[in-house]
Short mmCIF file of C-alpha atoms in Angstrom, two decimals:
data_model
loop_
_atom_site.label_atom_id
_atom_site.label_comp_id
_atom_site.label_asym_id
_atom_site.label_seq_id
_atom_site.Cartn_x
_atom_site.Cartn_y
_atom_site.Cartn_z
CA MET H 1 -17.09 -23.19 1.32
CA SER H 2 -14.82 -20.36 0.22
CA LYS H 3 -11.09 -20.82 0.69
CA LYS H 4 -10.51 -17.11 0.96
CA LYS H 5 -11.52 -14.49 3.46
CA THR H 6 -11.95 -10.83 2.59
CA LEU H 7 -11.34 -7.88 4.86
CA VAL H 8 -12.40 -4.24 5.00
CA THR H 9 -11.21 -2.16 7.95
CA PRO H 10 -12.51 1.22 9.17
CA TYR H 11 -8.91 2.15 10.06
CA ALA H 12 -7.91 2.75 6.43
CA SER H 13 -9.41 4.82 3.65
CA PRO H 14 -12.49 3.13 2.23
CA PRO H 15 -12.11 1.14 -0.98
CA GLY H 16 -12.72 3.30 -4.04
CA GLY H 17 -14.93 0.71 -5.69
CA PRO H 18 -16.40 -2.78 -5.33
CA TYR H 19 -13.33 -4.45 -3.81
CA SER H 20 -11.93 -5.41 -0.40
CA HIS H 21 -8.92 -3.96 1.38
CA ALA H 22 -7.42 -7.42 1.58
CA ALA H 23 -8.01 -11.03 0.63
CA ILE H 24 -6.56 -13.78 2.79
CA ALA H 25 -5.87 -17.09 1.08
CA GLY H 26 -3.91 -19.70 2.97
CA ASP H 27 -0.70 -18.15 4.30
CA PHE H 28 -0.92 -15.14 1.98
CA VAL H 29 -2.56 -11.75 2.46
CA TYR H 30 -3.13 -9.74 -0.72
CA LEU H 31 -3.43 -6.02 -0.02
CA ALA H 32 -5.34 -3.91 -2.53
CA GLY H 33 -3.77 -0.71 -3.73
CA ALA H 34 -3.62 1.87 -0.95
CA THR H 35 -3.86 5.55 -1.80
CA PRO H 36 -3.41 8.84 0.08
CA HIS H 37 -6.96 9.13 1.34
CA ARG H 38 -8.25 9.54 4.89
CA THR H 39 -10.71 7.19 6.58
CA ASP H 40 -13.52 9.55 5.55
CA GLY H 41 -12.46 9.13 1.90
CA SER H 42 -11.03 12.63 1.49
CA LEU H 43 -7.72 13.05 -0.32
CA VAL H 44 -4.59 14.02 1.58
CA GLU H 45 -3.35 16.93 -0.48
CA GLY H 46 0.16 18.25 -0.18
CA THR H 47 3.69 17.20 -0.94
CA PHE H 48 4.69 13.83 -2.30
CA GLU H 49 5.99 12.85 1.14
CA GLU H 50 2.66 13.73 2.81
CA GLN H 51 0.74 11.69 0.26
CA ALA H 52 3.19 8.80 0.43
CA ARG H 53 3.10 8.66 4.25
CA ALA H 54 -0.71 8.62 4.15
CA THR H 55 -0.57 5.79 1.60
CA PHE H 56 1.86 3.78 3.72
CA ALA H 57 -0.29 4.43 6.82
CA ASN H 58 -3.30 2.95 5.03
CA LEU H 59 -1.25 -0.07 3.96
CA VAL H 60 -0.02 -0.55 7.55
CA ALA H 61 -3.60 -0.33 8.90
CA ILE H 62 -4.83 -2.95 6.45
CA ALA H 63 -1.90 -5.30 7.15
CA GLU H 64 -2.51 -4.97 10.90
CA ALA H 65 -6.24 -5.60 10.49
CA ALA H 66 -5.26 -8.83 8.74
CA GLY H 67 -3.05 -9.78 11.70
CA SER H 68 0.20 -9.08 9.87
CA SER H 69 2.63 -6.26 9.09
CA LEU H 70 4.54 -4.82 6.17
CA ARG H 71 7.60 -6.69 7.50
CA ASP H 72 5.85 -9.84 6.17
CA ALA H 73 5.66 -8.47 2.62
CA VAL H 74 7.10 -10.69 -0.10
CA GLN H 75 6.03 -8.49 -3.01
CA ALA H 76 5.05 -4.85 -3.45
CA ARG H 77 4.05 -2.76 -6.42
CA VAL H 78 4.39 1.00 -6.39
CA TYR H 79 2.61 3.23 -8.86
CA LEU H 80 3.95 6.77 -9.20
CA ARG H 81 2.39 9.59 -11.14
CA ASP H 82 5.81 11.23 -11.56
CA LEU H 83 9.03 9.20 -11.68
CA ASP H 84 10.85 12.25 -10.29
CA ASP H 85 9.43 11.08 -6.92
CA PHE H 86 11.27 7.74 -7.19
CA GLN H 87 14.11 8.58 -4.77
CA ALA H 88 11.76 10.04 -2.14
CA MET H 89 9.59 6.91 -2.45
CA ASN H 90 12.68 4.70 -2.08
CA THR H 91 13.59 6.40 1.20
CA LEU H 92 10.09 5.93 2.63
CA PHE H 93 9.83 2.39 1.27
CA ALA H 94 12.94 1.40 3.24
CA GLU H 95 11.49 3.01 6.37
CA TYR H 96 8.21 1.08 6.17
CA PHE H 97 9.41 -2.29 4.84
CA GLY H 98 12.59 -2.66 6.91
CA ASP H 99 15.88 -4.46 6.49
CA GLU H 100 14.49 -7.39 4.50
CA PRO H 101 12.37 -5.63 1.89
CA PRO H 102 10.11 -7.50 -0.51
CA VAL H 103 10.62 -7.77 -4.23
CA ARG H 104 9.21 -4.67 -5.87
CA THR H 105 8.04 -3.27 -9.15
CA THR H 106 7.71 0.49 -9.61
CA ILE H 107 5.83 1.88 -12.58
CA GLN H 108 4.63 5.25 -13.73
CA ALA H 109 0.84 5.46 -13.83
CA ASP H 110 -1.79 8.03 -14.70
CA LEU H 111 -3.25 8.12 -11.20
CA PRO H 112 -6.56 10.00 -10.85
CA GLY H 113 -5.74 13.05 -8.71
CA PHE H 114 -3.08 11.60 -6.40
CA LEU H 115 0.64 10.91 -6.62
CA ILE H 116 1.15 7.34 -5.35
CA GLU H 117 -0.56 3.98 -4.92
CA ILE H 118 0.95 0.84 -3.37
CA ASP H 119 -0.22 -2.76 -3.14
CA ALA H 120 1.50 -5.73 -1.51
CA VAL H 121 1.43 -9.46 -0.88
CA LEU H 122 2.24 -10.65 2.65
CA TYR H 123 3.30 -14.15 3.72
CA THR H 124 2.12 -14.99 7.23
CA ALA H 125 3.20 -18.60 7.90
#
């Protein structure tokens, strides 16, 4: 019997490959990288803020489908195409993760056609 449960929700953009939106193992929920895509898979084009809000919305939808929220995050990783967007990301990050934010790593990445990707680990006990 598997000790993990996987989750795919129709309320977030579909996975871009053979992976789940989330894996639940014990008291932890591991969220796959969310990107600025709509539920039909199309890319949200526009400003960094528009893409970032779409990315956070996908992350929120996946966390909620797992019975949790971003307020339960203990770790997050943010991938930015352009580090000039760091301050704008920081402002939005605080908005979505709240007063007790998780530990975080932010790295520059050669993202394929979009400006931001975020993954997270949630603790639900």
